[in-house]
Tab-separated table of C-alpha atoms in Angstrom:
chain	number	residue	atom	x	y	z
A	1	MET	CA	-10.611	2.212	64.682
A	2	LEU	CA	-7.504	1.362	62.670
A	3	GLU	CA	-6.615	-1.366	65.145
A	4	LEU	CA	-9.960	-3.010	64.515
A	5	LEU	CA	-9.471	-2.973	60.750
A	6	ARG	CA	-5.934	-4.345	60.584
A	7	PRO	CA	-6.586	-7.937	61.699
A	8	GLN	CA	-9.426	-8.356	59.238
A	9	SER	CA	-8.618	-10.703	56.367
A	10	GLN	CA	-9.607	-10.132	52.737
A	11	THR	CA	-12.734	-11.897	51.560
A	12	ARG	CA	-12.165	-14.754	49.149
A	13	ARG	CA	-14.342	-16.523	46.641
A	14	ARG	CA	-14.413	-20.245	46.291
A	15	PRO	CA	-12.997	-21.358	42.900
A	16	LEU	CA	-15.390	-22.600	40.260
A	17	ARG	CA	-14.290	-25.339	37.910
A	18	THR	CA	-15.807	-25.182	34.430
A	19	SER	CA	-14.940	-25.669	30.763
A	20	THR	CA	-14.061	-22.913	28.314
A	21	SER	CA	-17.232	-23.594	26.324
A	22	GLN	CA	-19.386	-22.881	29.418
A	23	ALA	CA	-17.365	-19.982	30.840
A	24	CYS	CA	-18.845	-17.488	28.375
A	25	GLY	CA	-22.317	-18.346	29.678
A	26	LEU	CA	-21.327	-18.121	33.336
A	27	TYR	CA	-19.587	-14.752	32.896
A	28	PRO	CA	-21.409	-13.061	29.968
A	29	ALA	CA	-20.201	-9.541	30.832
A	30	VAL	CA	-16.493	-10.381	30.694
A	31	GLY	CA	-14.668	-9.341	27.509
A	32	SER	CA	-11.134	-8.788	26.336
A	33	PRO	CA	-9.620	-5.348	26.965
A	34	SER	CA	-10.094	-2.828	24.192
A	35	TRP	CA	-7.441	-1.282	22.002
A	36	ASP	CA	-6.328	2.268	22.554
A	37	PRO	CA	-9.460	4.486	22.403
A	38	ARG	CA	-7.679	7.024	20.169
A	39	GLY	CA	-8.188	6.654	16.428
A	40	VAL	CA	-11.206	6.104	14.194
A	41	ILE	CA	-14.126	3.755	14.705
A	42	ILE	CA	-14.139	0.920	12.174
A	43	GLY	CA	-17.279	-0.802	13.432
A	44	ARG	CA	-17.982	-3.263	16.199
A	45	GLU	CA	-16.503	-6.458	17.532
A	46	ILE	CA	-18.912	-9.274	16.749
A	47	TYR	CA	-18.540	-11.319	19.931
A	48	SER	CA	-18.337	-8.516	22.511
A	49	GLY	CA	-20.368	-5.825	20.742
A	50	LYS	CA	-17.799	-3.156	21.633
A	51	ALA	CA	-16.732	-0.442	19.238
A	52	PHE	CA	-13.627	-1.423	17.271
A	53	ILE	CA	-11.211	1.520	17.106
A	54	TYR	CA	-8.023	1.369	15.080
A	55	ASP	CA	-5.140	3.653	14.139
A	56	PRO	CA	-1.712	2.179	13.238
A	57	PHE	CA	0.146	5.337	14.240
A	58	VAL	CA	-1.480	5.423	17.685
A	59	LEU	CA	-0.819	1.723	18.229
A	60	TYR	CA	2.833	2.148	17.286
A	61	ASN	CA	3.420	4.765	20.005
A	62	PRO	CA	5.310	3.528	23.083
A	63	ASP	CA	2.499	4.774	25.353
A	64	SER	CA	-0.084	2.576	23.625
A	65	ARG	CA	-1.662	-0.227	25.651
A	66	GLU	CA	-0.248	-2.822	23.275
A	67	ARG	CA	2.359	-1.561	20.855
A	68	LEU	CA	2.480	-2.794	17.258
A	69	PRO	CA	5.898	-3.505	15.717
A	70	SER	CA	4.980	-1.555	12.551
A	71	GLY	CA	2.218	0.519	11.011
A	72	HIS	CA	1.975	-1.600	7.855
A	73	GLY	CA	-0.855	-3.945	6.962
A	74	MET	CA	-2.577	-5.922	4.250
A	75	ILE	CA	-6.167	-6.778	3.322
A	76	LEU	CA	-7.116	-10.120	1.790
A	77	GLY	CA	-10.393	-11.558	0.533
A	78	LYS	CA	-12.634	-12.361	-2.400
A	79	SER	CA	-14.187	-9.685	-4.580
A	80	GLY	CA	-17.373	-8.210	-3.162
A	81	SER	CA	-16.497	-8.974	0.459
A	82	GLY	CA	-15.955	-5.349	1.491
A	83	LYS	CA	-12.221	-4.670	1.123
A	84	SER	CA	-12.589	-1.458	-0.884
A	85	SER	CA	-15.412	0.001	1.183
A	86	LEU	CA	-13.418	-0.579	4.371
A	87	TRP	CA	-10.465	1.460	3.222
A	88	LYS	CA	-12.516	4.165	1.606
A	89	CYS	CA	-14.360	4.721	4.897
A	90	TYR	CA	-11.099	4.554	6.846
A	91	VAL	CA	-9.558	7.243	4.634
A	92	LEU	CA	-12.640	9.477	4.837
A	93	ARG	CA	-12.613	9.249	8.629
A	94	GLN	CA	-8.867	9.750	8.995
A	95	LEU	CA	-8.823	12.791	6.714
A	96	ARG	CA	-10.542	14.822	9.406
A	97	PHE	CA	-7.354	14.644	11.451
A	98	ARG	CA	-5.000	17.522	10.773
A	99	GLU	CA	-1.756	15.595	10.181
A	100	ARG	CA	-2.949	12.714	8.006
A	101	THR	CA	-2.337	12.390	4.249
A	102	PHE	CA	-3.040	9.510	1.875
A	103	ALA	CA	-1.818	8.325	-1.501
A	104	VAL	CA	-3.890	5.681	-3.291
A	105	LEU	CA	-2.892	3.569	-6.280
A	106	ASP	CA	-6.358	2.951	-7.726
A	107	ALA	CA	-6.231	-0.071	-10.017
A	108	GLN	CA	-9.944	-0.939	-10.168
A	109	GLY	CA	-12.838	0.967	-11.685
A	110	GLU	CA	-15.727	1.188	-14.121
A	111	ASP	CA	-16.896	3.516	-16.897
A	112	GLY	CA	-13.290	4.446	-17.650
A	113	VAL	CA	-12.478	5.881	-14.203
A	114	GLY	CA	-11.143	4.444	-10.958
A	115	GLU	CA	-13.392	3.454	-8.091
A	116	TRP	CA	-11.921	6.272	-5.972
A	117	ASP	CA	-13.161	8.837	-8.502
A	118	ALA	CA	-16.414	9.581	-6.625
A	119	ILE	CA	-14.575	10.249	-3.365
A	120	ALA	CA	-11.944	12.362	-5.112
A	121	ARG	CA	-14.600	14.509	-6.826
A	122	ALA	CA	-16.568	14.904	-3.576
A	123	LEU	CA	-13.415	16.154	-1.837
A	124	GLY	CA	-12.319	18.443	-4.672
A	125	VAL	CA	-9.330	16.271	-5.620
A	126	ARG	CA	-8.360	15.597	-9.239
A	127	PRO	CA	-7.014	12.045	-9.731
A	128	ILE	CA	-3.628	11.644	-11.399
A	129	ARG	CA	-4.506	9.570	-14.441
A	130	LEU	CA	-1.848	7.453	-16.152
A	131	VAL	CA	-2.751	6.435	-19.690
A	132	TYR	CA	-1.375	3.478	-21.628
A	133	GLY	CA	0.224	4.456	-24.927
A	134	GLY	CA	0.356	8.192	-24.246
A	135	ASP	CA	-3.201	8.913	-25.436
A	136	GLY	CA	-5.764	11.220	-23.850
A	137	ASP	CA	-5.208	13.492	-20.895
A	138	GLY	CA	-2.876	11.195	-18.982
A	139	VAL	CA	0.189	12.322	-17.075
A	140	ARG	CA	3.806	11.211	-17.227
A	141	LEU	CA	6.194	10.288	-14.405
A	142	ASN	CA	9.892	10.736	-15.097
A	143	PRO	CA	12.142	8.133	-13.414
A	144	MET	CA	14.973	10.670	-13.804
A	145	ASP	CA	13.090	13.396	-11.947
A	146	ALA	CA	15.466	15.725	-10.131
A	147	ARG	CA	13.658	15.053	-6.849
A	148	ILE	CA	14.926	11.448	-6.877
A	149	PRO	CA	18.586	11.082	-5.788
A	150	GLY	CA	20.964	9.686	-8.394
A	151	LYS	CA	21.609	6.324	-6.726
A	152	HIS	CA	17.877	5.680	-6.512
A	153	GLN	CA	17.441	6.703	-10.152
A	154	PHE	CA	19.943	4.030	-11.102
A	155	ALA	CA	18.093	1.431	-8.990
A	156	ILE	CA	14.873	2.309	-10.836
A	157	LEU	CA	16.596	2.001	-14.218
A	158	CYS	CA	17.946	-1.441	-13.301
A	159	SER	CA	14.508	-2.575	-12.184
A	160	MET	CA	12.837	-1.316	-15.363
A	161	VAL	CA	15.346	-3.139	-17.565
A	162	GLU	CA	14.968	-6.314	-15.501
A	163	ILE	CA	11.172	-6.238	-15.832
A	164	ILE	CA	11.392	-5.992	-19.624
A	165	SER	CA	14.539	-7.989	-20.464
A	166	GLY	CA	15.167	-10.256	-17.486
A	167	ALA	CA	17.996	-10.386	-14.960
A	168	LEU	CA	20.918	-8.058	-15.617
A	169	THR	CA	24.450	-9.297	-16.095
A	170	SER	CA	27.358	-7.482	-14.473
A	171	GLU	CA	28.411	-6.178	-17.873
A	172	THR	CA	24.959	-4.755	-18.652
A	173	ARG	CA	24.771	-3.118	-15.237
A	174	PHE	CA	28.164	-1.495	-15.846
A	175	VAL	CA	27.122	-0.103	-19.246
A	176	LEU	CA	23.832	1.158	-17.794
A	177	SER	CA	25.690	2.983	-15.012
A	178	VAL	CA	27.928	4.681	-17.577
A	179	ALA	CA	24.874	5.651	-19.653
A	180	HIS	CA	23.164	7.060	-16.570
A	181	ARG	CA	26.170	9.198	-15.700
A	182	THR	CA	26.510	10.385	-19.292
A	183	ALA	CA	22.796	11.287	-19.499
A	184	LEU	CA	22.953	13.338	-16.303
A	185	GLU	CA	26.032	15.221	-17.475
A	186	ARG	CA	24.521	15.930	-20.900
A	187	ALA	CA	21.222	17.189	-19.430
A	188	ALA	CA	23.018	19.349	-16.867
A	189	GLY	CA	25.101	20.918	-19.622
A	190	GLU	CA	21.916	21.845	-21.472
A	191	GLY	CA	20.209	23.186	-18.336
A	192	ARG	CA	17.354	20.667	-18.185
A	193	VAL	CA	16.258	17.517	-16.399
A	194	ALA	CA	17.458	14.197	-17.797
A	195	VAL	CA	14.844	11.872	-19.337
A	196	LEU	CA	14.826	8.246	-20.468
A	197	SER	CA	15.604	9.172	-24.066
A	198	ASP	CA	18.977	10.469	-22.825
A	199	ILE	CA	19.652	7.006	-21.392
A	200	HIS	CA	18.555	5.445	-24.687
A	201	ASP	CA	20.891	7.683	-26.702
A	202	ALA	CA	23.808	6.957	-24.371
A	203	LEU	CA	23.239	3.217	-24.714
A	204	THR	CA	22.907	3.144	-28.495
A	205	ARG	CA	25.813	5.554	-29.135
A	206	PRO	CA	28.225	4.955	-26.269
A	207	GLY	CA	31.784	6.078	-26.165
A	208	PRO	CA	34.621	4.010	-24.709
A	209	GLY	CA	34.176	3.242	-21.005
A	210	MET	CA	36.715	2.876	-18.222
A	211	LEU	CA	36.377	-0.296	-16.148
A	212	GLY	CA	38.893	0.567	-13.473
A	213	LYS	CA	42.089	1.235	-15.413
A	214	ARG	CA	40.980	-0.842	-18.379
A	215	GLU	CA	39.402	0.845	-21.377
A	216	VAL	CA	36.327	-0.894	-22.790
A	217	SER	CA	35.927	-0.311	-26.509
A	218	GLU	CA	32.828	1.251	-28.023
A	219	GLU	CA	31.937	-2.009	-29.808
A	220	GLN	CA	32.133	-3.929	-26.554
A	221	MET	CA	30.026	-1.314	-24.763
A	222	VAL	CA	27.335	-1.702	-27.444
A	223	ALA	CA	27.373	-5.496	-27.092
A	224	TRP	CA	27.230	-5.427	-23.291
A	225	GLY	CA	24.371	-2.915	-23.236
A	226	GLN	CA	22.225	-4.416	-25.980
A	227	SER	CA	19.519	-5.794	-23.664
A	228	ALA	CA	19.293	-2.466	-21.823
A	229	SER	CA	19.082	-0.473	-25.062
A	230	LEU	CA	16.290	-2.736	-26.366
A	231	ALA	CA	14.381	-2.219	-23.110
A	232	MET	CA	14.799	1.549	-23.381
A	233	ASP	CA	13.533	1.396	-26.962
A	234	GLN	CA	10.221	-0.038	-25.724
A	235	LEU	CA	9.916	2.827	-23.256
A	236	CYS	CA	11.014	5.692	-25.508
A	237	SER	CA	9.892	4.958	-29.073
A	238	ASP	CA	6.554	6.555	-30.008
A	239	ASP	CA	5.305	3.455	-31.830
A	240	ARG	CA	5.955	1.046	-28.946
A	241	ASP	CA	3.368	-0.169	-26.437
A	242	LEU	CA	4.912	1.478	-23.369
A	243	ALA	CA	5.183	4.961	-24.853
A	244	GLY	CA	3.722	7.857	-22.921
A	245	LEU	CA	4.239	6.682	-19.356
A	246	PHE	CA	7.850	7.538	-18.553
A	247	ASP	CA	9.550	8.944	-21.660
A	248	GLY	CA	9.703	12.648	-20.898
A	249	PRO	CA	9.649	15.232	-18.093
A	250	THR	CA	7.148	14.802	-15.275
A	251	THR	CA	3.816	16.422	-16.151
A	252	GLU	CA	3.343	19.833	-14.592
A	253	GLY	CA	0.577	20.432	-12.067
A	254	ILE	CA	0.771	17.188	-10.071
A	255	ASP	CA	-0.246	18.253	-6.564
A	256	LEU	CA	1.732	16.269	-3.994
A	257	ASP	CA	0.685	18.566	-1.141
A	258	ALA	CA	-2.996	17.554	-1.118
A	259	LYS	CA	-4.216	15.468	1.808
A	260	LEU	CA	-5.522	12.865	-0.639
A	261	ILE	CA	-3.607	11.865	-3.791
A	262	VAL	CA	-5.243	9.342	-6.136
A	263	PHE	CA	-3.296	7.697	-8.957
A	264	ASP	CA	-5.840	6.366	-11.469
A	265	LEU	CA	-4.297	3.241	-13.027
A	266	THR	CA	-7.462	1.823	-14.574
A	267	ALA	CA	-6.354	2.622	-18.140
A	268	LEU	CA	-3.288	0.396	-17.785
A	269	PRO	CA	-3.473	-3.294	-18.754
A	270	ARG	CA	-3.347	-5.897	-15.993
A	271	GLU	CA	-1.026	-8.124	-17.996
A	272	GLY	CA	2.308	-7.190	-19.499
A	273	HIS	CA	4.972	-4.803	-18.280
A	274	ALA	CA	3.071	-1.527	-17.813
A	275	MET	CA	1.818	-2.095	-14.261
A	276	PRO	CA	5.034	-3.487	-12.711
A	277	LEU	CA	7.023	-0.760	-14.457
A	278	LEU	CA	4.772	1.859	-12.920
A	279	MET	CA	5.149	0.291	-9.482
A	280	SER	CA	8.927	0.375	-9.835
A	281	VAL	CA	8.797	4.118	-10.524
A	282	ILE	CA	6.018	5.330	-8.289
A	283	GLY	CA	7.403	3.984	-5.005
A	284	PRO	CA	10.706	5.892	-5.065
A	285	TRP	CA	9.006	8.829	-6.819
A	286	LEU	CA	6.590	9.175	-3.896
A	287	ARG	CA	9.397	8.568	-1.431
A	288	TRP	CA	11.305	11.644	-2.584
A	289	GLY	CA	8.501	13.820	-3.946
A	290	TRP	CA	5.651	13.176	-1.513
A	291	ILE	CA	7.334	12.553	1.834
A	292	ARG	CA	8.871	15.595	3.492
A	293	PRO	CA	11.700	14.775	5.914
A	294	GLY	CA	11.382	16.442	9.279
A	295	ASP	CA	7.650	17.207	9.265
A	296	SER	CA	5.085	15.631	11.602
A	297	VAL	CA	2.624	14.458	8.953
A	298	LYS	CA	1.575	10.801	9.094
A	299	ARG	CA	1.297	9.355	5.590
A	300	THR	CA	-0.484	6.236	4.355
A	301	LEU	CA	0.171	4.558	1.001
A	302	ILE	CA	-2.590	2.214	-0.210
A	303	VAL	CA	-1.743	-0.129	-3.081
A	304	GLU	CA	-4.577	-1.998	-4.761
A	305	GLU	CA	-3.795	-5.042	-6.891
A	306	ALA	CA	-0.634	-5.383	-4.791
A	307	TRP	CA	0.332	-8.668	-6.437
A	308	HIS	CA	2.140	-6.489	-8.980
A	309	ILE	CA	4.588	-5.724	-6.163
A	310	LEU	CA	4.743	-9.190	-4.619
A	311	THR	CA	5.272	-11.190	-7.816
A	312	HIS	CA	7.983	-9.093	-9.479
A	313	ARG	CA	11.321	-9.266	-7.688
A	314	PRO	CA	12.740	-5.985	-9.055
A	315	VAL	CA	9.644	-4.104	-7.853
A	316	ALA	CA	9.510	-5.971	-4.540
A	317	ARG	CA	13.179	-5.117	-3.963
A	318	LEU	CA	12.499	-1.381	-4.260
A	319	PHE	CA	9.358	-1.456	-2.140
A	320	GLU	CA	10.996	-3.587	0.537
A	321	GLU	CA	13.550	-0.864	1.206
A	322	PHE	CA	10.792	1.736	1.036
A	323	ILE	CA	8.729	-0.094	3.657
A	324	ARG	CA	11.598	-1.014	5.976
A	325	TYR	CA	12.201	2.669	6.680
A	326	GLY	CA	8.491	3.409	7.157
A	327	ARG	CA	8.874	4.194	10.857
A	328	ARG	CA	11.508	6.835	10.091
A	329	LEU	CA	9.336	8.357	7.379
A	330	GLY	CA	6.046	8.340	9.306
A	331	LEU	CA	4.615	5.972	6.677
A	332	SER	CA	1.954	3.287	6.881
A	333	PHE	CA	1.897	0.948	3.858
A	334	TRP	CA	-1.207	-1.110	3.022
A	335	ALA	CA	-1.408	-3.806	0.352
A	336	ILE	CA	-4.821	-4.922	-0.919
A	337	LEU	CA	-5.023	-8.227	-2.790
A	338	HIS	CA	-7.348	-11.183	-3.174
A	339	HIS	CA	-5.373	-14.064	-1.669
A	340	LEU	CA	-1.899	-15.492	-1.145
A	341	ALA	CA	-2.434	-18.737	-3.052
A	342	ASP	CA	-1.248	-17.379	-6.406
A	343	LEU	CA	1.839	-15.638	-5.009
A	344	ARG	CA	5.119	-17.506	-5.417
A	345	ILE	CA	6.433	-16.274	-2.090
A	346	ALA	CA	9.182	-18.905	-1.939
A	347	GLU	CA	10.642	-17.540	-5.195
A	348	ALA	CA	10.573	-13.907	-4.052
A	349	PRO	CA	12.270	-13.391	-0.654
A	350	GLU	CA	11.682	-9.631	-0.950
A	351	ALA	CA	7.927	-10.202	-1.197
A	352	GLU	CA	8.006	-12.452	1.857
A	353	ALA	CA	9.881	-9.754	3.764
A	354	ILE	CA	7.196	-7.212	2.836
A	355	LEU	CA	4.454	-9.522	4.115
A	356	LYS	CA	6.318	-10.157	7.363
A	357	LEU	CA	6.666	-6.414	7.962
A	358	THR	CA	2.875	-6.056	8.141
A	359	ALA	CA	1.603	-6.004	11.732
A	360	THR	CA	-2.101	-5.811	10.818
A	361	ARG	CA	-3.877	-8.313	8.580
A	362	VAL	CA	-7.552	-8.039	7.624
A	363	ILE	CA	-8.960	-11.245	6.126
A	364	TYR	CA	-12.367	-11.324	4.459
A	365	HIS	CA	-14.263	-14.318	3.090
A	366	MET	CA	-12.225	-16.921	1.170
A	367	ASP	CA	-12.778	-20.359	-0.280
A	368	ARG	CA	-11.583	-23.293	1.825
A	369	HIS	CA	-8.368	-23.935	-0.105
A	370	GLU	CA	-7.322	-20.278	-0.033
A	371	ALA	CA	-8.330	-20.008	3.639
A	372	ASP	CA	-6.124	-22.972	4.564
A	373	ILE	CA	-3.088	-21.450	2.858
A	374	THR	CA	-3.697	-18.005	4.374
A	375	ALA	CA	-4.386	-19.329	7.888
A	376	ALA	CA	-1.266	-21.479	7.827
A	377	TYR	CA	0.953	-18.636	6.642
A	378	LEU	CA	-0.488	-16.080	9.087
A	379	GLN	CA	-0.761	-18.660	11.920
A	380	LEU	CA	-4.438	-17.961	12.529
A	381	PRO	CA	-6.344	-19.943	15.182
A	382	SER	CA	-8.748	-22.649	14.035
A	383	TRP	CA	-11.860	-20.564	14.782
A	384	ALA	CA	-10.563	-17.782	12.499
A	385	ARG	CA	-9.855	-20.297	9.728
A	386	ASP	CA	-13.450	-21.520	9.973
A	387	ALA	CA	-14.827	-17.967	10.137
A	388	ILE	CA	-13.253	-16.752	6.898
A	389	THR	CA	-14.738	-19.705	4.996
A	390	ASP	CA	-18.252	-18.857	6.255
A	391	GLY	CA	-19.309	-16.232	3.742
A	392	ALA	CA	-22.982	-16.374	4.750
A	393	SER	CA	-22.650	-15.605	8.456
A	394	SER	CA	-19.320	-15.115	10.251
A	395	CYS	CA	-17.610	-13.389	7.316
A	396	ALA	CA	-20.583	-12.091	5.411
A	397	PRO	CA	-19.847	-8.964	3.321
A	398	GLY	CA	-18.555	-6.265	5.644
A	399	ARG	CA	-17.213	-8.702	8.249
A	400	ALA	CA	-13.581	-9.737	8.514
A	401	VAL	CA	-11.053	-11.355	10.807
A	402	TRP	CA	-8.623	-8.705	12.077
A	403	GLN	CA	-5.184	-9.908	13.151
A	404	VAL	CA	-3.673	-6.908	14.937
A	405	GLY	CA	-0.366	-7.870	16.491
A	406	GLN	CA	-1.073	-10.904	18.660
A	407	ARG	CA	-4.830	-10.323	18.827
A	408	VAL	CA	-7.338	-11.905	16.466
A	409	GLN	CA	-10.901	-10.559	16.404
A	410	LEU	CA	-13.982	-10.773	14.220
A	411	VAL	CA	-15.061	-7.239	13.273
A	412	GLU	CA	-18.052	-5.837	11.395
A	413	HIS	CA	-17.433	-2.684	9.397
A	414	ILE	CA	-20.240	-0.120	9.731
A	415	ARG	CA	-20.828	2.674	7.169
A	416	SER	CA	-22.690	5.938	7.628
A	417	ARG	CA	-25.318	7.306	5.231
A	418	THR	CA	-22.733	9.669	3.790
A	419	GLU	CA	-20.248	6.878	3.152
A	420	ILE	CA	-22.558	4.299	1.594
A	421	PRO	CA	-23.040	5.988	-1.843
A	422	LEU	CA	-19.364	7.028	-1.977
A	423	THR	CA	-18.010	3.544	-1.207
A	424	ASN	CA	-20.440	1.420	-3.207
A	425	THR	CA	-18.603	-0.606	-5.863
A	426	ASN	CA	-21.537	-2.871	-6.805
A	427	ALA	CA	-23.696	-0.295	-8.600
A	428	LYS	CA	-23.525	-2.171	-11.914
A	429	MET	CA	-24.767	-5.425	-10.370
A	430	THR	CA	-27.560	-4.110	-8.128
A	431	GLU	CA	-30.956	-2.496	-8.634
A	432	LYS	CA	-31.245	1.251	-8.298
A	433	VAL	CA	-32.653	2.459	-4.985
A	434	ARG	CA	-33.663	5.844	-3.680
A	435	ALA	CA	-30.589	7.824	-2.694
A	436	LEU	CA	-30.149	8.321	1.047
A	437	PRO	CA	-29.871	11.905	2.267
A	438	VAL	CA	-26.366	13.070	3.075
A	439	SER	CA	-26.031	13.305	6.851
A	440	ALA	CA	-22.612	14.953	7.208
A	441	PRO	CA	-20.559	17.438	5.177
A	442	LEU	CA	-17.371	16.509	3.368
A	443	ILE	CA	-14.313	18.699	3.793
A	444	PRO	CA	-12.391	19.629	0.580
A	445	MET	CA	-8.881	18.150	0.708
A	446	SER	CA	-6.987	20.151	-1.903
A	447	SER	CA	-3.753	21.745	-0.680
A	448	ARG	CA	-5.170	25.089	-1.761
A	449	VAL	CA	-7.876	24.824	0.895
A	450	SER	CA	-6.873	25.628	4.469
A	451	GLN	CA	-6.687	22.618	6.757
A	452	ARG	CA	-7.981	22.446	10.278
């Protein structure tokens, strides 16, 4: 029998010549291969109808079908297009995995609370509220916290002074380093943690400093450190605008072991120094207080209003280093912003480096001018450029162009009945409707509750 089978030749089909516009009609059942089936379901692919499954940690693994170069991403689009609801649903779905934790910098909200407040309350999580001017029940983050190594404390101090007073001279940097060392020694001698007021005191009443073998007089130290001491005065004096955010020990009771950590930034002004100063502190503070070296937990940091990072070089410099080592830390960083048109990327090489480190880009509806700039920078195909300008059909609310590695797909985000009331950010602009019944339970995410 085998002898009869061997001489038989394989059947062949005659080739069919056609155009790419007609091929989809001739072969309607043919679609692109799917991503790795592990992860969470985002929604469906518009053109193929298949479920769209995504997880940056799964796609980074070497055994993934197509490996991503990093787990970082960014979300772009106009207000009301669905950016917030996408990431709220993604977090709710990912939290059911055992080794997933999230930290959210919540910069949007209404009625005096952040837009993540409803989700936090439903999960039993108390948001960490930062208050401008030190009023109310806000918390304080100490840039000199003992959990942050000394060299990173000094980098934070330099960034804070730069944000308030401009670029540092070599002389000012030298005086600030001496003040930092003096503050640490003084606090250690008194058995406490150093705070910014120790830096302020060391700058305004410095002793002689040693620059190599040369002694710098006290008068010269005061002159060199004047810009730094004026910056510290804005942060430490009770009657100044920036009081209450950083001038003191870190508030007790901040739970960094919860699976969901929400920093409520809605009480801070969008203009001025408060927001970039907070960004300069919170990145390294999370790096050394939230991330645990050696564990197997996968962490995701979500930054809303991320232009505060991309437009301030001192902040972008700190976050760039933070993000570059994301693969070693098990960290996925996500920036949420409206568009790239207002970002002076050419003037901030650190911000451009952060954008280039993102392997996933989600682009919602944009106006034509913004779409042209975004498509050119991200090298999107022409059909994607046209799709993101079509806010009535292709990129209607809830639909977005996903650029994941080398693939570009149009995806519709689908929400469950449980997620819709928790992720709705248009309550003030829409008519009240009958509440939908909750179809699935929510699992409390406090560190005091046992995890699956």
